GROMACS .gro file of C-alpha atoms in nm:
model
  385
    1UNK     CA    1   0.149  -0.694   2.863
    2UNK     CA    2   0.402  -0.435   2.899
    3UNK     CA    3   0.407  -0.024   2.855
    4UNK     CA    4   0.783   0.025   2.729
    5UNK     CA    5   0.935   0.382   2.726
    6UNK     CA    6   1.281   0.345   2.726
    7UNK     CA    7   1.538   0.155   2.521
    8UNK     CA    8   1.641  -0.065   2.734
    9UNK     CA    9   1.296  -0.245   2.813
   10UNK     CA   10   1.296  -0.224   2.453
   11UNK     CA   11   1.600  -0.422   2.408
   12UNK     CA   12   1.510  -0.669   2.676
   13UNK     CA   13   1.184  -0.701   2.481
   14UNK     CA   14   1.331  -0.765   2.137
   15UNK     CA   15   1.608  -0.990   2.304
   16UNK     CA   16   1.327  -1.252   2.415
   17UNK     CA   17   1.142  -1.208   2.076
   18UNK     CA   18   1.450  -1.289   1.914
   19UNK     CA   19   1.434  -1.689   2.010
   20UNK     CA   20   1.098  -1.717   1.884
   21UNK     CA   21   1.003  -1.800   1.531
   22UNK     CA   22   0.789  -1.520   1.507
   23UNK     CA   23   0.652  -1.162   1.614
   24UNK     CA   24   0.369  -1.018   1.544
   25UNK     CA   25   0.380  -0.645   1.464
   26UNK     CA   26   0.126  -0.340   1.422
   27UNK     CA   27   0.152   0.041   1.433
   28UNK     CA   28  -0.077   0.319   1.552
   29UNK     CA   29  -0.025   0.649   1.378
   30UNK     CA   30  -0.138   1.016   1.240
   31UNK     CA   31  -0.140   1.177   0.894
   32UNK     CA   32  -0.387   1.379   0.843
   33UNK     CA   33  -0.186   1.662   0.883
   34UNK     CA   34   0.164   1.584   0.752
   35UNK     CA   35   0.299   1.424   0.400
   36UNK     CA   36   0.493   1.117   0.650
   37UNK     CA   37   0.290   0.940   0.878
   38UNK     CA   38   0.383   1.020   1.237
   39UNK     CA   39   0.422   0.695   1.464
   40UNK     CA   40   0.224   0.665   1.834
   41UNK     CA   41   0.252   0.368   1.929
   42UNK     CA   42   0.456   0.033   1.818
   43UNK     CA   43   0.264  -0.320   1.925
   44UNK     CA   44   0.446  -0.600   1.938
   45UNK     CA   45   0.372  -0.985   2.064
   46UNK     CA   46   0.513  -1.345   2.004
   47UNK     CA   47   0.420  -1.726   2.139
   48UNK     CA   48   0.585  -2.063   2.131
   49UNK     CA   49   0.644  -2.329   2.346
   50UNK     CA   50   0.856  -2.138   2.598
   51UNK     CA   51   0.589  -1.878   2.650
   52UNK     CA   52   0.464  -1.556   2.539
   53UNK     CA   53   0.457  -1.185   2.571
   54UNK     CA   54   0.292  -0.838   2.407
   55UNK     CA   55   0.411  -0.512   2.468
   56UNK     CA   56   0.295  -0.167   2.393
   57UNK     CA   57   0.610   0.105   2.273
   58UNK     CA   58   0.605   0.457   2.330
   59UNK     CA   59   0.784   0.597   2.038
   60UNK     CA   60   0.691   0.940   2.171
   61UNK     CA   61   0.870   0.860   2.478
   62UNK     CA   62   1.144   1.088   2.615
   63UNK     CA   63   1.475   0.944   2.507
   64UNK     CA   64   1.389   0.528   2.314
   65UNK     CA   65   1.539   0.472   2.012
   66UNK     CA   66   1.424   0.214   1.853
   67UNK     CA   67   1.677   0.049   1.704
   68UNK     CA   68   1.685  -0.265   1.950
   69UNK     CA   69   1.342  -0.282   1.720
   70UNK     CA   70   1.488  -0.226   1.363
   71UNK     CA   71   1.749  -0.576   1.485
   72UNK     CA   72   1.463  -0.750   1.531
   73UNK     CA   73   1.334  -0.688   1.179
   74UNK     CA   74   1.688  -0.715   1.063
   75UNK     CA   75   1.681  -1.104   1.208
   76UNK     CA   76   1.606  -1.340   0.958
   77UNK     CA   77   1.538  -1.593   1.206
   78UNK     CA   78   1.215  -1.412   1.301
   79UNK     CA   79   0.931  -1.403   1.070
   80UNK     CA   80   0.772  -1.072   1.140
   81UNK     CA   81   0.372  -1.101   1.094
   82UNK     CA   82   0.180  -0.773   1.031
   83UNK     CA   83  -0.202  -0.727   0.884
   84UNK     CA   84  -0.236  -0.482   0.561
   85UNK     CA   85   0.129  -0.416   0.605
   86UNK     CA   86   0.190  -0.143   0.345
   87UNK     CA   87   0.156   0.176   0.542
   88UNK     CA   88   0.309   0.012   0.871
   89UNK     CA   89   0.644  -0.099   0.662
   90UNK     CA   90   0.623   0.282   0.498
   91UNK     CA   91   0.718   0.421   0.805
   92UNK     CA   92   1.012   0.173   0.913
   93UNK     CA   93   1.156   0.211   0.587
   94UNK     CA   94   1.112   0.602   0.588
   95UNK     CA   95   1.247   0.633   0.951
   96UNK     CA   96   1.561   0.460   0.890
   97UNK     CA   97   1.538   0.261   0.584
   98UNK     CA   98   1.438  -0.099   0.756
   99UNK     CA   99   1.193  -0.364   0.563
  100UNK     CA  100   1.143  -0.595   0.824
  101UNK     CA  101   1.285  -0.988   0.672
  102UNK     CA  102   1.165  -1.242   0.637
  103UNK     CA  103   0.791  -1.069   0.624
  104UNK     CA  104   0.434  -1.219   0.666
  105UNK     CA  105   0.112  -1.034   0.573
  106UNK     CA  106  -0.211  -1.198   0.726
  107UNK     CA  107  -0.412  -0.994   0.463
  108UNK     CA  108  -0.261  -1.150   0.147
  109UNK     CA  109  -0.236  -1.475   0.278
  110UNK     CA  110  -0.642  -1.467   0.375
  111UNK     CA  111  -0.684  -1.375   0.007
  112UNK     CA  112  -0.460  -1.659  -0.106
  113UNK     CA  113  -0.660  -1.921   0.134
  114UNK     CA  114  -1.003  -1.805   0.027
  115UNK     CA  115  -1.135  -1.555   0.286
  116UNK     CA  116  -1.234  -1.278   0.005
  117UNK     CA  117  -1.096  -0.948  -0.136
  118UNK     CA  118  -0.901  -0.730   0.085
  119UNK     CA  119  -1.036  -0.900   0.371
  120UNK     CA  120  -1.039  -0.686   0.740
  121UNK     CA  121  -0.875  -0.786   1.038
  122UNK     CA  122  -1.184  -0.743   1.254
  123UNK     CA  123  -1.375  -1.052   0.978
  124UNK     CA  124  -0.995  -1.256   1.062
  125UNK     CA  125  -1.027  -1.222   1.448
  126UNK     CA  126  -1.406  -1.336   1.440
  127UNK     CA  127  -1.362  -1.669   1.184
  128UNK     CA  128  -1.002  -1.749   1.305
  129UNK     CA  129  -0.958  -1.627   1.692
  130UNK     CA  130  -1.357  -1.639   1.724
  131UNK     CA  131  -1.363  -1.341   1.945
  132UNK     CA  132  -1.488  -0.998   1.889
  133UNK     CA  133  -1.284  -0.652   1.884
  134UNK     CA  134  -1.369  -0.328   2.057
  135UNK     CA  135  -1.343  -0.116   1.754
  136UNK     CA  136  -1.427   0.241   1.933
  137UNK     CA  137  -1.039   0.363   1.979
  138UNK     CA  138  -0.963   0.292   1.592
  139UNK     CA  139  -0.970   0.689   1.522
  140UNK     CA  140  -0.884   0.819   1.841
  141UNK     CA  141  -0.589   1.051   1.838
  142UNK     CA  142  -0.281   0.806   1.941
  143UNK     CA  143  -0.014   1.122   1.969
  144UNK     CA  144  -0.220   1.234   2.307
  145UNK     CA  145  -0.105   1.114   2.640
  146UNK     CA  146  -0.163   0.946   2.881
  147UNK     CA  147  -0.342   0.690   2.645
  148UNK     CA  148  -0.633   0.559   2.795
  149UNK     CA  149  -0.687   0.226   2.916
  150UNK     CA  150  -0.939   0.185   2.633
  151UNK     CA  151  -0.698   0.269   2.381
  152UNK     CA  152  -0.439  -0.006   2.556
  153UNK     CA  153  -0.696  -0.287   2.523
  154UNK     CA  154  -0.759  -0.222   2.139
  155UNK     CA  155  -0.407  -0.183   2.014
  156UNK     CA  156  -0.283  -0.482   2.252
  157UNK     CA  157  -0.569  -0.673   2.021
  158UNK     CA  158  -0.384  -0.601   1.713
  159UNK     CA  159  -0.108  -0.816   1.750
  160UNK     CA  160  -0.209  -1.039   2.042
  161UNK     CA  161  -0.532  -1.205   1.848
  162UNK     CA  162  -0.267  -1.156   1.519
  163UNK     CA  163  -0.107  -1.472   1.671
  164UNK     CA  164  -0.371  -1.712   1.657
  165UNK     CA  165  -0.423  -1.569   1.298
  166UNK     CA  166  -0.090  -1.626   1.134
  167UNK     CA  167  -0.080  -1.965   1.286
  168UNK     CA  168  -0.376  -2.081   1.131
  169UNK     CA  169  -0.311  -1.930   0.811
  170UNK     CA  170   0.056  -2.065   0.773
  171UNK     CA  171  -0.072  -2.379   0.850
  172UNK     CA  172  -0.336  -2.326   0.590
  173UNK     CA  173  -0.030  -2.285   0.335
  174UNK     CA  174   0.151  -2.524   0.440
  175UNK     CA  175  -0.152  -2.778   0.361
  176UNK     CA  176  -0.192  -2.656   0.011
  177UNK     CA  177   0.152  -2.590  -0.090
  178UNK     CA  178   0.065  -2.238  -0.131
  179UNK     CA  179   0.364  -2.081   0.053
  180UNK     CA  180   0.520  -1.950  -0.207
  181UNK     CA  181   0.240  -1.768  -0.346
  182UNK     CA  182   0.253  -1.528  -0.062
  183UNK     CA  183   0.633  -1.519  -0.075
  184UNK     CA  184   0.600  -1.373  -0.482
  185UNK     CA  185   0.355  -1.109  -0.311
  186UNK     CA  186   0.611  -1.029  -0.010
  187UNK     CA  187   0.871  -0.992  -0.236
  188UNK     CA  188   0.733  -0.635  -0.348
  189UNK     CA  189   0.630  -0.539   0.033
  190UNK     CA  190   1.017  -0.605   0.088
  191UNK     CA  191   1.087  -0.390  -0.209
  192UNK     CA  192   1.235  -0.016  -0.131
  193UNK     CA  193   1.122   0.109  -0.444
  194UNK     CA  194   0.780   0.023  -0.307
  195UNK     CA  195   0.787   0.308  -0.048
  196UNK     CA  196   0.985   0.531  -0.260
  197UNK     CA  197   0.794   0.844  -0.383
  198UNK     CA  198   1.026   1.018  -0.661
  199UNK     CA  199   0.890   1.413  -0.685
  200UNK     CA  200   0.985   1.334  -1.065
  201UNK     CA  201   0.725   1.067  -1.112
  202UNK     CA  202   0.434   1.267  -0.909
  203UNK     CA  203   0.302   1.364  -1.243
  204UNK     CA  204   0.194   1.049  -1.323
  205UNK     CA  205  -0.059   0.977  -1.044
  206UNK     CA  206  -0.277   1.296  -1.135
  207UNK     CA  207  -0.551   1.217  -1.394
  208UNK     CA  208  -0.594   1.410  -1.699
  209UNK     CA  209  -0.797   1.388  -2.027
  210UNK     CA  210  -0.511   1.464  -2.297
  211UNK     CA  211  -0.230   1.300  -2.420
  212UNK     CA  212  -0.075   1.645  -2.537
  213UNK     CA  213   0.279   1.659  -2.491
  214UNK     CA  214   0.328   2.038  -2.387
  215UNK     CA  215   0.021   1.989  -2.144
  216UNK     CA  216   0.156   1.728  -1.978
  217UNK     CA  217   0.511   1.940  -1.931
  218UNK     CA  218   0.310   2.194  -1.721
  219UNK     CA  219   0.133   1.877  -1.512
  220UNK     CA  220   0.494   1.722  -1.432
  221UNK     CA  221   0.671   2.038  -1.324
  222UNK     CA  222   0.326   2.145  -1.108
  223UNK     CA  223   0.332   1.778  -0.953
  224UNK     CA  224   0.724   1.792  -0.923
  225UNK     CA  225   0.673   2.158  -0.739
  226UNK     CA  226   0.437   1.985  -0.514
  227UNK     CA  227   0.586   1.698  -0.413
  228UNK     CA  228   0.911   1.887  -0.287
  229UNK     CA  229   0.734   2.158  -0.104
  230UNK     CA  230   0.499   1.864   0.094
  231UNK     CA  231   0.821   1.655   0.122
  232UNK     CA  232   1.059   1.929   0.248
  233UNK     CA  233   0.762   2.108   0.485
  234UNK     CA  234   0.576   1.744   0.581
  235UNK     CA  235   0.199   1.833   0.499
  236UNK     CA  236   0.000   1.663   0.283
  237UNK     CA  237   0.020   1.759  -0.094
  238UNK     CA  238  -0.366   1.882  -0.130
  239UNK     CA  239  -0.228   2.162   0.129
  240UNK     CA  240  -0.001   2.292  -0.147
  241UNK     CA  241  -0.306   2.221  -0.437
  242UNK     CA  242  -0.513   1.959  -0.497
  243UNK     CA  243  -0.503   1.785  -0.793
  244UNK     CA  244  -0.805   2.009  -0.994
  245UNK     CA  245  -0.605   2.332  -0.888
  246UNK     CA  246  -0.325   2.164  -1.073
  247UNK     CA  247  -0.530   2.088  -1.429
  248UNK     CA  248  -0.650   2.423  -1.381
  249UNK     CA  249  -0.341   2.602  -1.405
  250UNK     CA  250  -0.167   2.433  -1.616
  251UNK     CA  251  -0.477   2.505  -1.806
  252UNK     CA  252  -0.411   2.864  -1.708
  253UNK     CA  253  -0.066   2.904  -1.750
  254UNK     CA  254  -0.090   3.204  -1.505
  255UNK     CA  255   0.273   3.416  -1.576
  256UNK     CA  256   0.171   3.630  -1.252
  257UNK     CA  257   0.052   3.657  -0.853
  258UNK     CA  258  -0.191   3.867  -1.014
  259UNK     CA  259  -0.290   3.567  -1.270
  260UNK     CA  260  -0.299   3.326  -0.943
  261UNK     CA  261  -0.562   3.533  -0.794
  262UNK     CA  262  -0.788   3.450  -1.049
  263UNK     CA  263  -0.818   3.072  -0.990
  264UNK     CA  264  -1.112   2.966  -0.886
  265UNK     CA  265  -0.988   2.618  -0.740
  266UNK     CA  266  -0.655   2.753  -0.563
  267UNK     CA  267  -0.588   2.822  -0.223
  268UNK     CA  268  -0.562   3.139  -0.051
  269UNK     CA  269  -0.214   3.070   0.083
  270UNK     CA  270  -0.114   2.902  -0.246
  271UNK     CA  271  -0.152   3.256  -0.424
  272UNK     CA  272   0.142   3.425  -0.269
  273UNK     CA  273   0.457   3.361  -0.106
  274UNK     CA  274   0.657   3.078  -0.148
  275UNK     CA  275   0.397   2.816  -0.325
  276UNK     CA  276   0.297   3.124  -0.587
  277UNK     CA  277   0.649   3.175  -0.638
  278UNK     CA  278   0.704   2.750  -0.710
  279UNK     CA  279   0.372   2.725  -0.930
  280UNK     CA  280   0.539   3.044  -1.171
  281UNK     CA  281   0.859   2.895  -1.235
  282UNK     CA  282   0.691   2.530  -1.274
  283UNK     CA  283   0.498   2.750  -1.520
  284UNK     CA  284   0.762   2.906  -1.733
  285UNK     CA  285   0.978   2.561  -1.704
  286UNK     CA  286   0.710   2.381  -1.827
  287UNK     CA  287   0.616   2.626  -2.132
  288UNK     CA  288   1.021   2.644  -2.222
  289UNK     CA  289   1.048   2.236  -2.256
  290UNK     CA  290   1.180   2.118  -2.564
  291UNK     CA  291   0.931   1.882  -2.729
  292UNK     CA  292   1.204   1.600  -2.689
  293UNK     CA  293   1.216   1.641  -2.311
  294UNK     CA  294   0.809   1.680  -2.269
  295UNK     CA  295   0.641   1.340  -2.084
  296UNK     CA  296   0.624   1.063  -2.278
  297UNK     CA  297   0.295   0.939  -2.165
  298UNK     CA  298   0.272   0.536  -2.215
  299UNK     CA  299   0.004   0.482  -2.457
  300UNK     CA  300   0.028   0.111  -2.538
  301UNK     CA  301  -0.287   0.004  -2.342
  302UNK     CA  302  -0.522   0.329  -2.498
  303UNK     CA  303  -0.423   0.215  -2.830
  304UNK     CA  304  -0.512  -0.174  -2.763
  305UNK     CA  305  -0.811  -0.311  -2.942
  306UNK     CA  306  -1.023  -0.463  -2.680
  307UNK     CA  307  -1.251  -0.741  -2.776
  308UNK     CA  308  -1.506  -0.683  -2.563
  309UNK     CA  309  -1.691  -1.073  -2.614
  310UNK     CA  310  -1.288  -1.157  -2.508
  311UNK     CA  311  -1.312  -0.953  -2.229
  312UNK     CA  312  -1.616  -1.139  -2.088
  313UNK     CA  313  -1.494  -1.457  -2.102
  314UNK     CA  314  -1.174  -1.367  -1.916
  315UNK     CA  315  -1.427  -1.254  -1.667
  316UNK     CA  316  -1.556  -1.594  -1.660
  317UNK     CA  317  -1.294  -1.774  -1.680
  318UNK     CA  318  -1.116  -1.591  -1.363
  319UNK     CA  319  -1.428  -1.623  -1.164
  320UNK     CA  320  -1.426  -1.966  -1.263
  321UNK     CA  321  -1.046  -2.035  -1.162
  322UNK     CA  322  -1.075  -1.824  -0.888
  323UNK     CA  323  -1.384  -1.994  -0.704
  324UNK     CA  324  -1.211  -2.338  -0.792
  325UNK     CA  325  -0.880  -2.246  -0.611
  326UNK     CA  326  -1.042  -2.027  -0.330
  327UNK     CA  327  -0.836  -1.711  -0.418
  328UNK     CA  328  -0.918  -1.393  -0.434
  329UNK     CA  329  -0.972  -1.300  -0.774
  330UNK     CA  330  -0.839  -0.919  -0.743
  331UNK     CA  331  -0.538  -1.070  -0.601
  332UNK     CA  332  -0.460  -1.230  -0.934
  333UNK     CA  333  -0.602  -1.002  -1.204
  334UNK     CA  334  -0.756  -0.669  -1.213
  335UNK     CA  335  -1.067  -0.572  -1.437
  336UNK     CA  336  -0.819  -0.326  -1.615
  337UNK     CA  337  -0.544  -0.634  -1.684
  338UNK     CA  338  -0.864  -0.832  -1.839
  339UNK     CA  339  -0.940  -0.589  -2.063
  340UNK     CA  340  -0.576  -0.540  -2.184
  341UNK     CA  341  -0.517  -0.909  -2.204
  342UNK     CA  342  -0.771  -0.879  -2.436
  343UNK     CA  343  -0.637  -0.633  -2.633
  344UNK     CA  344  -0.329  -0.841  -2.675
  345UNK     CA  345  -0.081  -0.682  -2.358
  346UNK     CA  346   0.095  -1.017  -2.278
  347UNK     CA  347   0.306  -0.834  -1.997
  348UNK     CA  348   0.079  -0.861  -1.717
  349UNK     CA  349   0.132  -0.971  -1.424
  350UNK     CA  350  -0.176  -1.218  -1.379
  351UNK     CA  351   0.082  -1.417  -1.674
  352UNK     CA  352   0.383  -1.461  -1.439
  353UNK     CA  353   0.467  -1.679  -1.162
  354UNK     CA  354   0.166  -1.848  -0.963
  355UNK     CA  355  -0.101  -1.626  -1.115
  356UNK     CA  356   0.016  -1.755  -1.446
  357UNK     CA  357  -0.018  -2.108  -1.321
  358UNK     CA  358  -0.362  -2.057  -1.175
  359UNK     CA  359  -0.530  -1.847  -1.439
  360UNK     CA  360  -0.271  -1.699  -1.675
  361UNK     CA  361  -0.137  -2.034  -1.890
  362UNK     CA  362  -0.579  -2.086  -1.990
  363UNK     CA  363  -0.630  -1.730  -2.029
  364UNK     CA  364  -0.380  -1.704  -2.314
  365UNK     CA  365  -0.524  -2.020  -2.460
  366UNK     CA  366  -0.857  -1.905  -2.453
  367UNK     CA  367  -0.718  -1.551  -2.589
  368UNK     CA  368  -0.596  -1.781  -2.878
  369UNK     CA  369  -0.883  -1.958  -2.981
  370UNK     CA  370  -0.753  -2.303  -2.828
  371UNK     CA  371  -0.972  -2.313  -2.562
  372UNK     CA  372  -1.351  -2.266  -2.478
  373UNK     CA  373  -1.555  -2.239  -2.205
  374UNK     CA  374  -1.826  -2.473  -2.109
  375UNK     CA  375  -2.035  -2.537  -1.801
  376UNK     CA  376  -2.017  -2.902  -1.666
  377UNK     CA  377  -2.264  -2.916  -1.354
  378UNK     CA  378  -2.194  -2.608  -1.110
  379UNK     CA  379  -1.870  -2.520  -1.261
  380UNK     CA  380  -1.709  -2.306  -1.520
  381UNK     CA  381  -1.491  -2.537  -1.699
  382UNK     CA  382  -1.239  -2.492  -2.016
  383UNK     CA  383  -1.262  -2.753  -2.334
  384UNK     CA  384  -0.975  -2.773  -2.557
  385UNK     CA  385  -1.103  -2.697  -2.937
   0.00000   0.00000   0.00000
């Protein structure tokens, strides 16, 4: 195992990882108290024939860059294997706008070869590497130094047992022809958009209980205000308001600081200054939209007719499909996509690529009325009517 701190270990590091077929990859970071995650630590490790290696990078360290790092994950000779992936890849992409290629996620491919929802790397290590993990650094504070030897031995563990893992689960796909069911999922972990989060769209992660057009002006330009100030300052969004402040005042519609210090949900910094100043003109924007530019909020699936008996079947029938094929049955269809599919939405994605094969091409038969379900022995099966 190495400690690397400058960029050319780095580079030497990366140079050897570079011949192999693989590297396995995992991040240590904080953001608790900033919108972007800031990056501690970088672990790295690969195997073959010729040998293997981990190291441990010091992003923090005086003078490494790590672009000898962002080759590797430009090399698409060199899968790059990471666990839960999403938040690691977040900060690549953010940093410098990498997505490592070709990519591997352990945690999609254990749903895809039967190992259960969402399943943790600490379950992987014990079934696949059969060893246990020392899991009492995971929320240590990984921007202090030095790190302590404790701290060394748990992040080395994330990438070095990570080995053993991704070889037994690529074999796994191999066996069962299943590879390119995790390549359709990597496909939108390789996506930019995926990481992209447009101030203009903020709106539409904040849950509210009307459909009104002019309400929903004052929620987008609140959420827009938000997302800039966080974005442009780095701190988390619920620093600026949380998400009740925001129904509250654009329940409000205060018009002055005097107004904001009425709220009963705002923050004391958020009533003056340069947020009370943002939240007013997000106010009188909002009230002077034209009813042509107010959100369009989508609809389609509120207006569906569920059938509920439908509904159940789907259930059924995915639990069925699911236990027969040893997936994961979130990873193909969500409770939410059962009960539109019900309602008629037919542009789902449990009805394209292998999800359609699995479970989407019976569920639209059964949806039709060309299919039942019957039980034959311990299984779930479908008869054709």
């Amino acid at each position: 195992m190495k400690k690397i701190t400058t960029t050319t270990e780095l580079a030497a590091f990366c140079s050897e990882a570079a011949k192999r077929p693989f590297v396995t990859v995992d991040t240590e970071f904080l953001r608790e108290r900033t919108y972007y995650s800031k990056l501690c630590l970088v672990q790295l490790a690969y195997r073959d024939a010729a040998g293997e290696d981990a190291a441990l990078v010091d992003p923090l360290a005086d003078g490494l860059s790590l672009e000898p790092l962002y080759d590797l994950f430009r090399d698409h000779g060199v899968v790059k294997v990471f666990h839960a992936a999403r938040q690691d890849l977040e900060i690549f992409f953010v940093d410098q706008g990498v997505i490592p290629e070709p990519l591997f996620d352990t945690q999609v491919a254990a749903m895809v070869c039967g190992f259960g929802e969402q399943v943790g790397y600490e379950t992987l290590v014990r079934k696949i590497a059969k060893a246990d993990l020392d899991k009492s650094s995971r929320f240590t504070d990984w921007s202090r130094r030095p790190l302590t030897d404790a701290q060394l031995k748990y992040a080395l563990a994330d990438v070095t047992h990570l080995r053993d893992i991704y070889e037994f689960l690529a074999a796994q796909l191999e066996k069962s022809g299943r590879k390119k069911w995790v390549a359709e999922e990597m496909d939108v972990l390789e996506d930019p958009s995926t990481y992209r989060t447009d101030p203009d769209d903020a709106w539409l992660r904040v849950k509210t209980r009307t459909q009104s057009g002019k309400f929903l002006a004052l929620v987008r330009e609140l959420a827009r205000f938000r997302e800039t100030y966080a974005q442009k300052r780095n701190i988390p969004r619920t620093r600026v308001y949380k998400d009740d402040a925001l129904i509250e005042l654009a329940s409000t519609k205060p018009q002055s600081e005097q107004d904001l210090g009425r709220s009963r949900l705002l923050l004391r910094e958020a009533r003056k200054g340069d947020i009370a100043e943002g939240i007013l003109t997000a106010i009188k924007t909002g009230l002077a939209m034209k009813p042509e530019d107010m959100p369009k909020p989508d609809t389609a699936r509120a207006k569906l007719q569920v059938n509920p008996a439908l509904a159940d079947m789907l259930r059924v029938l995915l639990k069925a499909k699911a236990d027969n094929e040893g997936v994961a049955q979130k990873l193909i269809a969500s409770s939410s996509d059962l009960d539109a599919l019900a309602g008629g939405e037919r542009t789902l994605p449990a009805l394209k690529g292998w999800r359609k094969e699995v479970f989407g091409n019976d569920a639209l038969r059964l949806c039709e009325g060309q299919v039942g379900l019957a039980v034959k022995g311990q299984k779930v099966v479908t008869v054709t009517l």
